[in-house]
Amino acid sequence: MPNSARLSRSGRPRQWGKISAALGLLAGITFGLTAGEYYLNVGVLAFLSLIMAISLRLLMLAGEAALCHGAFYAFGAYTTGILTTQHGMPFWLTVSLGGLVAACGALIIGVSSFRTSGSYFLLMTFAFLIVASSIIESWTSLTGGFSGIVGIPSPGGVDSLADWYWLMLVLAALVFLVFLFIESSRWGLELKALGQSRELAQSIGISPGPNMLVAFTVGAFFAGVAGSFYASYVSFIAPSSFSFWLSVYVLMYVIIGGSRYLVGTVVGTFVLAVIPVLTDWSEGYVGIFTAAITLLILMAVPNGIVTALAHRFGSQTAAATLRRRVHPGVRSHRDAAQDAPTRDPESRTDAILRLSGVSKNFGGLQALDNVSFSVRPGETLGIIGPNGAGKTTLFNLISGFDAPSGGTIEFGERRLETLRPARVVRYGLTRTFQHSSVFGELSAFENLVVACRGRRTGLLHCLQPVQRDRAALAEAQSLLERFDMEAWAETAAEDLPYGARKRLGVAIGMATKPRMLFLDEPMAGLTDPEVQEMTELLRDLDRSGETTIVLIEHRMSAVTSLCDRLVVLDFGRVIADGTPNDVLNDPQVVEAYLGGSLEGFEHV
Amino acid sequence: MSSSLASFLQMLFNGLSLGATLALIAVGLTMVFGVLRVVNFSHGVLFMFGAYTTYFVVEVLGQGYFTALVVAAVVVASISAALGATVFRRFEGLLLEGAIAGILLALLLENVALVWFGASPKSVAGPFTDVVAIGGVYLEGHRILIIAVAIVLVTALHLFVTRTRYGRALRAAQQDSFAARSQGIAVPRMLIMTFAIGGALAGAAGALVAPQQVLLPSMGQPPLLLAFVIVIVGGMGSVKGSLIAAGAIGLLQSGISTYWVPEAAVWSSFAVALCFLAFRPQGVFGNA
């Protein structure tokens, strides 16, 4: 099976997506040919809602939401209103300006929010919405205040309601296609990865800040464009057209369909924007219907209706695949690796990673105290110590997830103390996580494809459709085979059995082609045969000479058989550093860690 | 007394009474955030229900205003506790989903109120209609009542959380729900109690404001917005911070309305909140 086919198969709903999108378009055309004036108006407003909802998607794919798309819509509408009525500018010119004004708004709020962790982004967008709408209300000389702007012209040639309907249908279809293209590009996949696990995404080199900022700004641009068309369509705008609830509704359209699939957003918009109008209910009942149905969906299927349906069918295909492939293929690469000559310890060159005097305080707690050691290329280093000894903190400092309070970390010629995680990966140092080890909703294959980022980061490369990224696909495929994941290729990572998920975590790390790979408890929770298998895998990795492995691990049998050297941490200090044999016979280690006997150690 | 001094004192008085109402709303908001890490967008609806309950008790049942005040606090506390127990506890720690659930509840309940009470404005007669004029400063009796009741309620809350076993357990649950749980504190019960306390205060605030303004289903939105600003400025989860911020925002509102234009009051408060979110997201007293 060609790799690109595998990608689209992993997203089997995409086939359904194409069919339902075509059906939707057909329905839209039929509707336009048959509907009367009243319903055409409903249709035009529904298309505008749809564009708004789609424009929020990129941000939501990346795991954030905004409450200010109504403000961006208003920015576009007022830009068009002001420029056409007060400055006589032609409508089509004001459309792109409307989008740009909205995008600038997004840049301002995004830069100030994503600069930090962005944890209160939602509140920030909410505050921005309030400030923006109050300014529109009070800047009477520009916006007309509460009385608004009247007499906004239609674009030339668009005279009747039917004309508007077809124009909006074409526009909505175009926006749909643009976002379909973006979402199936490498960048779209990276946004999804960010939405699944921000930590893991960083550890494969995707920086959250810039990506979220661009996703937010691009979305705002389209919301502004929609606003421009809205202003021209209704020809009269006032602050009351852009209430808080507008932003809320847009968010709900995406939520109830589910942000995973573009078609979900279309379904969500239809359910919430069209059904209530068609039923001819009074305002109060529309609100009750919308709120109740969305709340129920949010509580029952948090990922949205369409995502839930797709997941259901998706896992059935995966199960079928599994049955066909229950016997894994021949492990040829391993047999070859077994014959590879082991490197002579004497030939090892100088250390590539050097820590000197590294400390870390959390308030009054000294998590790491003056830690110094180094790692030479090709050796396998184990870091052991009781729980709370500071092992994971140490990994966080080295990989850039946290900054040391003191000391230096040198990797080759570079200093790592102040670098962000995405930069550390680019220099060739990758870490895995004990807990958020995979991107849950992506298939195993997609997990690997997104991690095979290569060194190219240009715009064209980012927007290239994933299916055409042959290098990444081939690499992901070879990693699948190498880590014995063939049978699980199309399974969503969160549905993988535990052992396979652990292997996938290591494979994701390898996909970044690290010179040094830090593994945080790759064997925690595995059964004994699985530990055996993982040990073999890591030994093969080591022998292949592609990377240098540093691992935190409690399974002593694995640690002693894999590692050339052990560093023992206790209460944030290095209490021993040497060959496994020496270290485990060190009385201090035995006292501090082994509790006086080697027996219980085996089963920690 | 010179007229500029009089208008300054008038501004202080009005600002304090506004701050007192806002404090009652903001305390519930910040307590819920403290224990659940959820921003409760439906909190304004509770305030609205407090006002309508007062209307019902005073104007329909013909009971006294103070009876209505107590009934409003109890009724709204029950509504709030029910919402906490059925909806919000599922969203613990989920900032985004919790906020959306709150918005949806607000939309739902506001429209229930619209269908139930109708869109026509209602009004309630207050117990004190006297206005005391001291040297050009007009002290409305009802505003004095609002300040007094707010002080009593906040003091009672303070005594409850510092002096009683339940109160201490509540604070423990707010500081670290995991540690509290491992100490044998029934955190879910504390959570419902937090919602009940927040609801009682918001209901009382609605009852206090009812004689001052017309009642509409959407009346909860403006004070909720200001309560957000207060919670952000005071530090998410900090009761002390919200009390101080409530006073400050009340005065800011009143000051801008007196010396500039009333329209600028809301957006300048939100501009303050935006600056805090961008540069000091933990607020003045928070450590979030």
Tab-separated table of N, CA and C in Angstrom, chain A residues 160-257:
chain	number	residue	atom	x	y	z
A	160	SER	N	-30.061	41.426	-6.686
A	160	SER	CA	-31.198	40.754	-6.048
A	160	SER	C	-30.714	39.872	-4.895
A	161	LEU	N	-31.679	39.409	-4.143
A	161	LEU	CA	-31.383	38.492	-3.055
A	161	LEU	C	-30.758	37.211	-3.599
A	162	ALA	N	-31.266	36.782	-4.760
A	162	ALA	CA	-30.729	35.560	-5.367
A	162	ALA	C	-29.253	35.742	-5.720
A	163	ASP	N	-28.911	36.930	-6.250
A	163	ASP	CA	-27.494	37.200	-6.537
A	163	ASP	C	-26.667	37.038	-5.284
A	164	TRP	N	-27.144	37.623	-4.196
A	164	TRP	CA	-26.423	37.524	-2.929
A	164	TRP	C	-26.269	36.073	-2.505
A	165	TYR	N	-27.328	35.317	-2.684
A	165	TYR	CA	-27.275	33.907	-2.279
A	165	TYR	C	-26.153	33.187	-3.010
A	166	TRP	N	-26.095	33.359	-4.347
A	166	TRP	CA	-25.070	32.648	-5.113
A	166	TRP	C	-23.677	33.157	-4.763
A	167	LEU	N	-23.560	34.474	-4.554
A	167	LEU	CA	-22.255	35.034	-4.179
A	167	LEU	C	-21.764	34.420	-2.866
A	168	MET	N	-22.674	34.347	-1.899
A	168	MET	CA	-22.272	33.815	-0.593
A	168	MET	C	-22.002	32.315	-0.659
A	169	LEU	N	-22.762	31.619	-1.492
A	169	LEU	CA	-22.522	30.180	-1.657
A	169	LEU	C	-21.114	29.957	-2.203
A	170	VAL	N	-20.749	30.731	-3.215
A	170	VAL	CA	-19.416	30.595	-3.818
A	170	VAL	C	-18.342	30.958	-2.789
A	171	LEU	N	-18.585	32.055	-2.055
A	171	LEU	CA	-17.595	32.489	-1.067
A	171	LEU	C	-17.406	31.423	0.021
A	172	ALA	N	-18.526	30.895	0.531
A	172	ALA	CA	-18.433	29.877	1.580
A	172	ALA	C	-17.706	28.647	1.055
A	173	ALA	N	-18.012	28.258	-0.206
A	173	ALA	CA	-17.339	27.089	-0.776
A	173	ALA	C	-15.839	27.350	-0.915
A	174	LEU	N	-15.492	28.575	-1.335
A	174	LEU	CA	-14.073	28.912	-1.473
A	174	LEU	C	-13.356	28.848	-0.128
A	175	VAL	N	-13.975	29.461	0.885
A	175	VAL	CA	-13.353	29.448	2.215
A	175	VAL	C	-13.209	28.008	2.702
A	176	PHE	N	-14.229	27.203	2.451
A	176	PHE	CA	-14.170	25.787	2.820
A	176	PHE	C	-12.955	25.129	2.174
A	177	LEU	N	-12.769	25.378	0.877
A	177	LEU	CA	-11.646	24.754	0.163
A	177	LEU	C	-10.303	25.256	0.702
A	178	VAL	N	-10.213	26.563	0.957
A	178	VAL	CA	-8.963	27.122	1.486
A	178	VAL	C	-8.604	26.427	2.800
A	179	PHE	N	-9.592	26.300	3.673
A	179	PHE	CA	-9.295	25.686	4.973
A	179	PHE	C	-9.061	24.190	4.851
A	180	LEU	N	-9.737	23.552	3.884
A	180	LEU	CA	-9.480	22.135	3.647
A	180	LEU	C	-8.015	21.953	3.256
A	181	PHE	N	-7.551	22.858	2.388
A	181	PHE	CA	-6.163	22.800	1.948
A	181	PHE	C	-5.222	23.016	3.138
A	182	ILE	N	-5.497	24.055	3.929
A	182	ILE	CA	-4.619	24.350	5.067
A	182	ILE	C	-4.616	23.185	6.052
A	183	GLU	N	-5.803	22.649	6.307
A	183	GLU	CA	-5.880	21.609	7.341
A	183	GLU	C	-5.256	20.301	6.899
A	184	SER	N	-5.179	20.065	5.576
A	184	SER	CA	-4.533	18.816	5.167
A	184	SER	C	-3.064	19.039	4.835
A	185	SER	N	-2.568	20.246	5.132
A	185	SER	CA	-1.137	20.492	4.917
A	185	SER	C	-0.353	20.051	6.151
A	186	ARG	N	0.957	20.081	6.010
A	186	ARG	CA	1.801	19.758	7.162
A	186	ARG	C	1.490	20.688	8.325
A	187	TRP	N	1.277	21.979	8.029
A	187	TRP	CA	0.997	22.927	9.109
A	187	TRP	C	-0.301	22.544	9.831
A	188	GLY	N	-1.309	22.130	9.054
A	188	GLY	CA	-2.570	21.713	9.670
A	188	GLY	C	-2.339	20.554	10.631
A	189	LEU	N	-1.517	19.578	10.190
A	189	LEU	CA	-1.223	18.428	11.043
A	189	LEU	C	-0.478	18.871	12.301
A	190	GLU	N	0.418	19.849	12.121
A	190	GLU	CA	1.168	20.334	13.288
A	190	GLU	C	0.249	21.057	14.263
A	191	LEU	N	-0.738	21.794	13.738
A	191	LEU	CA	-1.702	22.449	14.637
A	191	LEU	C	-2.486	21.401	15.419
A	192	LYS	N	-2.882	20.321	14.715
A	192	LYS	CA	-3.610	19.254	15.411
A	192	LYS	C	-2.738	18.659	16.509
A	193	ALA	N	-1.451	18.473	16.190
A	193	ALA	CA	-0.537	17.927	17.198
A	193	ALA	C	-0.476	18.854	18.412
A	194	LEU	N	-0.408	20.166	18.159
A	194	LEU	CA	-0.393	21.134	19.259
A	194	LEU	C	-1.652	21.005	20.110
A	195	GLY	N	-2.777	20.804	19.424
A	195	GLY	CA	-4.040	20.676	20.145
A	195	GLY	C	-4.085	19.419	20.992
A	196	GLN	N	-3.383	18.368	20.564
A	196	GLN	CA	-3.398	17.111	21.313
A	196	GLN	C	-2.500	17.183	22.544
A	197	SER	N	-1.302	17.685	22.374
A	197	SER	CA	-0.388	17.800	23.499
A	197	SER	C	0.624	18.887	23.211
A	198	ARG	N	0.496	19.967	23.940
A	198	ARG	CA	1.394	21.088	23.683
A	198	ARG	C	2.832	20.724	24.039
A	199	GLU	N	2.991	19.939	25.117
A	199	GLU	CA	4.343	19.534	25.540
A	199	GLU	C	5.031	18.705	24.474
A	200	LEU	N	4.323	17.651	24.062
A	200	LEU	CA	4.936	16.733	23.114
A	200	LEU	C	5.220	17.453	21.799
A	201	ALA	N	4.303	18.347	21.385
A	201	ALA	CA	4.515	19.099	20.150
A	201	ALA	C	5.811	19.901	20.257
A	202	GLN	N	6.033	20.506	21.411
A	202	GLN	CA	7.271	21.270	21.588
A	202	GLN	C	8.477	20.356	21.495
A	203	SER	N	8.321	19.150	22.044
A	203	SER	CA	9.479	18.263	22.081
A	203	SER	C	9.817	17.724	20.695
A	204	ILE	N	8.928	17.869	19.699
A	204	ILE	CA	9.324	17.499	18.334
A	204	ILE	C	9.593	18.746	17.504
A	205	GLY	N	9.662	19.901	18.160
A	205	GLY	CA	10.132	21.096	17.459
A	205	GLY	C	9.050	22.065	16.996
A	206	ILE	N	7.804	21.893	17.457
A	206	ILE	CA	6.742	22.824	17.064
A	206	ILE	C	6.566	23.847	18.184
A	207	SER	N	6.841	25.126	17.915
A	207	SER	CA	6.670	26.114	18.983
A	207	SER	C	5.221	26.581	19.024
A	208	PRO	N	4.590	26.535	20.195
A	208	PRO	CA	3.173	26.905	20.278
A	208	PRO	C	2.919	28.371	19.910
A	209	GLY	N	3.676	29.296	20.512
A	209	GLY	CA	3.394	30.721	20.353
A	209	GLY	C	3.186	31.165	18.910
A	210	PRO	N	4.228	31.070	18.058
A	210	PRO	CA	4.088	31.550	16.685
A	210	PRO	C	2.973	30.841	15.912
A	211	ASN	N	2.843	29.534	16.116
A	211	ASN	CA	1.822	28.797	15.375
A	211	ASN	C	0.412	29.235	15.756
A	212	MET	N	0.184	29.393	17.068
A	212	MET	CA	-1.131	29.846	17.515
A	212	MET	C	-1.400	31.247	16.996
A	213	LEU	N	-0.372	32.088	17.018
A	213	LEU	CA	-0.545	33.473	16.568
A	213	LEU	C	-0.974	33.505	15.102
A	214	VAL	N	-0.288	32.715	14.270
A	214	VAL	CA	-0.631	32.711	12.845
A	214	VAL	C	-2.034	32.128	12.647
A	215	ALA	N	-2.348	31.050	13.357
A	215	ALA	CA	-3.672	30.435	13.212
A	215	ALA	C	-4.765	31.436	13.578
A	216	PHE	N	-4.533	32.163	14.651
A	216	PHE	CA	-5.506	33.138	15.137
A	216	PHE	C	-5.661	34.282	14.135
A	217	THR	N	-4.534	34.756	13.602
A	217	THR	CA	-4.560	35.908	12.697
A	217	THR	C	-5.206	35.544	11.366
A	218	VAL	N	-4.861	34.371	10.835
A	218	VAL	CA	-5.470	33.943	9.574
A	218	VAL	C	-6.989	33.846	9.748
A	219	GLY	N	-7.413	33.257	10.870
A	219	GLY	CA	-8.843	33.147	11.142
A	219	GLY	C	-9.500	34.510	11.211
A	220	ALA	N	-8.859	35.444	11.912
A	220	ALA	CA	-9.420	36.786	12.053
A	220	ALA	C	-9.585	37.446	10.694
A	221	PHE	N	-8.629	37.210	9.789
A	221	PHE	CA	-8.727	37.797	8.452
A	221	PHE	C	-10.030	37.366	7.774
A	222	PHE	N	-10.312	36.065	7.839
A	222	PHE	CA	-11.521	35.585	7.170
A	222	PHE	C	-12.788	36.078	7.878
A	223	ALA	N	-12.726	36.212	9.205
A	223	ALA	CA	-13.877	36.759	9.929
A	223	ALA	C	-14.120	38.201	9.491
A	224	GLY	N	-13.030	38.952	9.303
A	224	GLY	CA	-13.165	40.335	8.844
A	224	GLY	C	-13.766	40.401	7.450
A	225	VAL	N	-13.315	39.501	6.557
A	225	VAL	CA	-13.870	39.459	5.201
A	225	VAL	C	-15.377	39.182	5.262
A	226	ALA	N	-15.761	38.216	6.100
A	226	ALA	CA	-17.187	37.902	6.236
A	226	ALA	C	-17.949	39.133	6.717
A	227	GLY	N	-17.343	39.869	7.656
A	227	GLY	CA	-17.982	41.073	8.169
A	227	GLY	C	-18.198	42.114	7.080
A	228	SER	N	-17.214	42.260	6.192
A	228	SER	CA	-17.352	43.212	5.087
A	228	SER	C	-18.557	42.864	4.224
A	229	PHE	N	-18.676	41.582	3.891
A	229	PHE	CA	-19.812	41.164	3.071
A	229	PHE	C	-21.128	41.387	3.823
A	230	TYR	N	-21.097	41.116	5.113
A	230	TYR	CA	-22.315	41.299	5.911
A	230	TYR	C	-22.784	42.750	5.850
A	231	ALA	N	-21.830	43.687	6.052
A	231	ALA	CA	-22.179	45.107	6.052
A	231	ALA	C	-22.826	45.484	4.730
A	232	SER	N	-22.245	45.006	3.652
A	232	SER	CA	-22.761	45.350	2.336
A	232	SER	C	-24.127	44.694	2.099
A	233	TYR	N	-24.277	43.484	2.623
A	233	TYR	CA	-25.535	42.761	2.417
A	233	TYR	C	-26.702	43.443	3.134
A	234	VAL	N	-26.525	43.766	4.410
A	234	VAL	CA	-27.642	44.346	5.161
A	234	VAL	C	-27.703	45.856	4.978
A	235	SER	N	-26.638	46.469	4.475
A	235	SER	CA	-26.512	47.898	4.168
A	235	SER	C	-26.648	48.808	5.379
A	236	PHE	N	-26.948	48.268	6.536
A	236	PHE	CA	-27.025	49.074	7.756
A	236	PHE	C	-26.358	48.298	8.888
A	237	ILE	N	-25.385	48.931	9.551
A	237	ILE	CA	-24.770	48.244	10.698
A	237	ILE	C	-24.797	49.156	11.911
A	238	ALA	N	-24.965	48.542	13.072
A	238	ALA	CA	-24.964	49.265	14.344
A	238	ALA	C	-24.374	48.340	15.391
A	239	PRO	N	-23.969	48.871	16.547
A	239	PRO	CA	-23.355	48.013	17.564
A	239	PRO	C	-24.223	46.806	17.924
A	240	SER	N	-25.555	46.979	17.826
A	240	SER	CA	-26.430	45.865	18.221
A	240	SER	C	-26.278	44.659	17.288
A	241	SER	N	-25.722	44.865	16.072
A	241	SER	CA	-25.538	43.725	15.162
A	241	SER	C	-24.425	42.799	15.634
A	242	PHE	N	-23.588	43.286	16.555
A	242	PHE	CA	-22.389	42.513	16.919
A	242	PHE	C	-22.345	42.261	18.416
A	243	SER	N	-23.405	41.680	18.944
A	243	SER	CA	-23.450	41.476	20.394
A	243	SER	C	-22.477	40.372	20.801
A	244	PHE	N	-22.296	40.263	22.093
A	244	PHE	CA	-21.470	39.210	22.678
A	244	PHE	C	-21.912	37.834	22.176
A	245	TRP	N	-23.238	37.663	22.029
A	245	TRP	CA	-23.747	36.334	21.674
A	245	TRP	C	-23.305	35.889	20.301
A	246	LEU	N	-23.022	36.857	19.421
A	246	LEU	CA	-22.519	36.488	18.097
A	246	LEU	C	-21.242	35.664	18.237
A	247	SER	N	-20.316	36.159	19.059
A	247	SER	CA	-19.060	35.436	19.259
A	247	SER	C	-19.308	34.074	19.888
A	248	VAL	N	-20.274	34.043	20.808
A	248	VAL	CA	-20.571	32.779	21.478
A	248	VAL	C	-21.132	31.766	20.486
A	249	TYR	N	-22.067	32.227	19.649
A	249	TYR	CA	-22.664	31.313	18.672
A	249	TYR	C	-21.608	30.731	17.742
A	250	VAL	N	-20.695	31.579	17.290
A	250	VAL	CA	-19.654	31.091	16.384
A	250	VAL	C	-18.871	29.956	17.039
A	251	LEU	N	-18.557	30.165	18.310
A	251	LEU	CA	-17.817	29.142	19.052
A	251	LEU	C	-18.632	27.849	19.136
A	252	MET	N	-19.944	27.999	19.347
A	252	MET	CA	-20.796	26.815	19.483
A	252	MET	C	-20.908	26.044	18.178
A	253	TYR	N	-20.953	26.754	17.045
A	253	TYR	CA	-21.027	26.051	15.761
A	253	TYR	C	-19.889	25.047	15.660
A	254	VAL	N	-18.692	25.496	16.070
A	254	VAL	CA	-17.528	24.614	15.951
A	254	VAL	C	-17.598	23.499	16.987
A	255	ILE	N	-18.015	23.855	18.200
A	255	ILE	CA	-17.978	22.861	19.273
A	255	ILE	C	-18.937	21.706	19.017
A	256	ILE	N	-20.174	22.016	18.628
A	256	ILE	CA	-21.103	20.886	18.586
A	256	ILE	C	-20.825	19.960	17.408
A	257	GLY	N	-20.264	20.474	16.308
A	257	GLY	CA	-19.892	19.574	15.231
A	257	GLY	C	-18.590	18.864	15.556
